[in-house]
CSV table of C-alpha atoms in Angstrom, one decimal:
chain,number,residue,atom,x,y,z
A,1,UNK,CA,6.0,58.6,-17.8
A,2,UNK,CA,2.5,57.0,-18.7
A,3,UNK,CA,-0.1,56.6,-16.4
A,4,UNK,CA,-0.9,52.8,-15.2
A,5,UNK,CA,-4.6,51.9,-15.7
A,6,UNK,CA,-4.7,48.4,-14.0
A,7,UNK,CA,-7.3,46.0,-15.3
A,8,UNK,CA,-9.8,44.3,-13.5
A,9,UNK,CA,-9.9,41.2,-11.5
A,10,UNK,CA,-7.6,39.8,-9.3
A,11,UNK,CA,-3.6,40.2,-9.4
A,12,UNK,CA,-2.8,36.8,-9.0
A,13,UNK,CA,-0.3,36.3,-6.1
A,14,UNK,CA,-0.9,39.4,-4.3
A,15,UNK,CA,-3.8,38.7,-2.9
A,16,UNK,CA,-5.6,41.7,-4.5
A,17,UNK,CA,-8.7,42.7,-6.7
A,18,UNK,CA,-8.7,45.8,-8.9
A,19,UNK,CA,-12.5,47.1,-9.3
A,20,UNK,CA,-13.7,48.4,-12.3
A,21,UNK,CA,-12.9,52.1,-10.8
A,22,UNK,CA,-9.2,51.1,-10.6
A,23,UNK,CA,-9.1,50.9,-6.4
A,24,UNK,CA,-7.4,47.6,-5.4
A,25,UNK,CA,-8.7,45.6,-2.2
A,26,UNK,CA,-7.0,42.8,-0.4
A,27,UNK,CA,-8.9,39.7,-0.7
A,28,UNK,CA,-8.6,36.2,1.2
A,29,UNK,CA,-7.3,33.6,-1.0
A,30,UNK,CA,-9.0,30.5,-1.0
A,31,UNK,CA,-7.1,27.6,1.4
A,32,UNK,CA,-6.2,24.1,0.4
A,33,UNK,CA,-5.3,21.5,2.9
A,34,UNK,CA,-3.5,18.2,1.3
A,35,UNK,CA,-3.4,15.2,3.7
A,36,UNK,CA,-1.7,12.3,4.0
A,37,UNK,CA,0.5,9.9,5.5
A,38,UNK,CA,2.6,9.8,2.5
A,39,UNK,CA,5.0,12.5,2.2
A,40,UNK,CA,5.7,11.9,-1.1
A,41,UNK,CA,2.5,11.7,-2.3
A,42,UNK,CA,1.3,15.0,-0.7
A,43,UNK,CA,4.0,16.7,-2.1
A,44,UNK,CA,3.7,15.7,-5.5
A,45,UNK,CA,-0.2,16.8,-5.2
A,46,UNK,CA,1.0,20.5,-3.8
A,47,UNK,CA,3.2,20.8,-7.2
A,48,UNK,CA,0.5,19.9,-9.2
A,49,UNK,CA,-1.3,22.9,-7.7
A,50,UNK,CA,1.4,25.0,-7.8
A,51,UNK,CA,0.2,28.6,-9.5
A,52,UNK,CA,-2.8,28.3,-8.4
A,53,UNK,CA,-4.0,31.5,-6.8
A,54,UNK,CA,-4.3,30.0,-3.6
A,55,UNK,CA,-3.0,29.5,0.1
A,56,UNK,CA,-1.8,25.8,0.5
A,57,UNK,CA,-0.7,23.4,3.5
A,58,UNK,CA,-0.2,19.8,3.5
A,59,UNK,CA,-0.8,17.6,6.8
A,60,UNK,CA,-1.0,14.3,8.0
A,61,UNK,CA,-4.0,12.6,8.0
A,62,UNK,CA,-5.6,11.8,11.3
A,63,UNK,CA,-5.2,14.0,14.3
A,64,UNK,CA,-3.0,16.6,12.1
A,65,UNK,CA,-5.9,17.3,9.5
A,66,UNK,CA,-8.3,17.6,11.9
A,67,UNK,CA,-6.3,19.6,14.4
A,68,UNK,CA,-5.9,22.4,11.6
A,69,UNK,CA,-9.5,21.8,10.1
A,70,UNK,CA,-10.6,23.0,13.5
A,71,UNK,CA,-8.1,26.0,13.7
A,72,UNK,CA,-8.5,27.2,9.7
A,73,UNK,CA,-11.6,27.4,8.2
A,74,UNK,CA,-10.4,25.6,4.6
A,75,UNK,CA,-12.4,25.7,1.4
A,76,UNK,CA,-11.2,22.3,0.2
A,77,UNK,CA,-10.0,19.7,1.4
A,78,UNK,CA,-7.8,16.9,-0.3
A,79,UNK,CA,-7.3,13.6,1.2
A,80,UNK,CA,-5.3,11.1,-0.4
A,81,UNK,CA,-6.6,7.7,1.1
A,82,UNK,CA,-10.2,6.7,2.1
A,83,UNK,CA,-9.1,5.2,5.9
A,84,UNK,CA,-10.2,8.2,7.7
A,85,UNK,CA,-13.5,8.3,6.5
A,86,UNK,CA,-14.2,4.4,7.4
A,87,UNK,CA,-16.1,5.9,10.8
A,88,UNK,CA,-18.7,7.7,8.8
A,89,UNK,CA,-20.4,10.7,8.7
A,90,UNK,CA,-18.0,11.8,12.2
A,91,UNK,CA,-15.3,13.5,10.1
A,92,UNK,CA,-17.2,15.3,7.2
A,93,UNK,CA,-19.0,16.8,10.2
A,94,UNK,CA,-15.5,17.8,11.9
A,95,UNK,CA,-14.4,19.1,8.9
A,96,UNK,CA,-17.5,21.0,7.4
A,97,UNK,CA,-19.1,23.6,10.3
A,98,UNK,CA,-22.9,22.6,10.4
A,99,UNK,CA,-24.6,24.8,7.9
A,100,UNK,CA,-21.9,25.5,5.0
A,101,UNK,CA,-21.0,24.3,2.0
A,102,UNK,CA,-17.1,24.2,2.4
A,103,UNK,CA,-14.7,23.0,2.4
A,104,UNK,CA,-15.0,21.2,-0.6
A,105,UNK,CA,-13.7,17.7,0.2
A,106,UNK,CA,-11.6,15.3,-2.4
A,107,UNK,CA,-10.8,12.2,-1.8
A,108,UNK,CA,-8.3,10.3,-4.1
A,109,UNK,CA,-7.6,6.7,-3.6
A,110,UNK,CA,-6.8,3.4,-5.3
A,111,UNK,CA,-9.8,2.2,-4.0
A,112,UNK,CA,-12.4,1.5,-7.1
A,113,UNK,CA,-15.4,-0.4,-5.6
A,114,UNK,CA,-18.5,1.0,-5.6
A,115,UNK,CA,-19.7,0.2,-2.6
A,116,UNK,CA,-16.9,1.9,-1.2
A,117,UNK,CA,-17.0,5.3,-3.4
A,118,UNK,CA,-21.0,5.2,-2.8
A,119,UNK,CA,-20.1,5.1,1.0
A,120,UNK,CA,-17.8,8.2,0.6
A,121,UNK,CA,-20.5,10.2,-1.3
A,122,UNK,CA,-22.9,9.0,1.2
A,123,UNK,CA,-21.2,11.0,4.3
A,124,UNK,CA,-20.3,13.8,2.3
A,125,UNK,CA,-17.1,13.6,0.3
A,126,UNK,CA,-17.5,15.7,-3.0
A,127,UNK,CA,-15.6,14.4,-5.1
A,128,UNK,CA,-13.9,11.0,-5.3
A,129,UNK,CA,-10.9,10.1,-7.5
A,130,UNK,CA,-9.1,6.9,-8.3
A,131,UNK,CA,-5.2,6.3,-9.0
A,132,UNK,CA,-3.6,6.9,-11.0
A,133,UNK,CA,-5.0,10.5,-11.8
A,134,UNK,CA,-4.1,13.2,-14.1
A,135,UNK,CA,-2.6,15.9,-12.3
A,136,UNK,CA,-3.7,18.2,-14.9
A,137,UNK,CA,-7.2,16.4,-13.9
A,138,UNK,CA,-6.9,17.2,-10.5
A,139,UNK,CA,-5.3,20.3,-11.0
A,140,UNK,CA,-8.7,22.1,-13.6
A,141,UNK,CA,-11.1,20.4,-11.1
A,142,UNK,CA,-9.7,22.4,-8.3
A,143,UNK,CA,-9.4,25.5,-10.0
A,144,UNK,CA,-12.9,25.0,-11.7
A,145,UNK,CA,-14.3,24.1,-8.4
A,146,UNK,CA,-12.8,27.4,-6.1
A,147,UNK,CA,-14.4,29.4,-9.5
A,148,UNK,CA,-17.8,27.9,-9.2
A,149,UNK,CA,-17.7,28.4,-5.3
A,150,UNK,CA,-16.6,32.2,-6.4
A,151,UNK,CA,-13.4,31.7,-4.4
């Protein structure tokens, strides 16, 4: 039969990159965390992200995200209410080791005042989104954001 030249880049759902010289390598798919209180709405976010070449867990918010934060190292971070991040800088810092750039943090919300999205920004969130929101939205900012972080 004929031989199989694979092409390059990444085999999406395998976990592995073909070089230019045809060698594959496992690499580490980027992590997503989803948290909320609302079962519901975390669930419906994780479909909207379904087929994206990536490693995804939901979680409570609370003691539950940051109980995994600490365990996983995460390269984003989607929250879908702005309560735990009332207390300030605190959790940005729990959630992002000192010194790097991720995870990437999302906070979606039906909160729309600007004092309250400025506050957000101000400790660190990098992205904030109001309800309702696209999924599509959500979905090609996450997949444009793990690109631009090369992830």
């Amino acid at each position: 039969p004929g031989t199989f030249f694979p092409r390059p880049g990444l085999w999406h759902g395998f976990g592995l990159r073909c070089s230019r010289s045809g060698l594959f390598r496992r690499v580490a798919m980027p992590r997503i965390l989803i948290a909320s209180d609302d079962e519901f709405a975390r669930e419906l976010v994780r479909l909207a992200l379904a087929g994206v070449d990536a490693e995804v867990r939901c979680a409570g918010c609370g003691a539950e995200l940051e109980r995994l934060c600490a365990r996983v190292l995460f390269d984003m971070v989607i929250v879908l209410r702005t309560a735990p991040f009332f207390c300030g800088r605190e959790l940005i810092g729990r959630l992002r080791p000192e010194g790097l750039r991720r995870p990437v943090v999302y906070v979606l919300s039906w909160q729309q005042c600007e004092q309250t999205v400025l506050a957000l920004l101000g400790c660190g969130v990098d992205q904030y989104l109001t309800f309702p929101v696209s999924l599509q939205r959500l979905r090609a900012k996450v997949v444009s954001d793990l690109a631009v972080n090369g992830l």
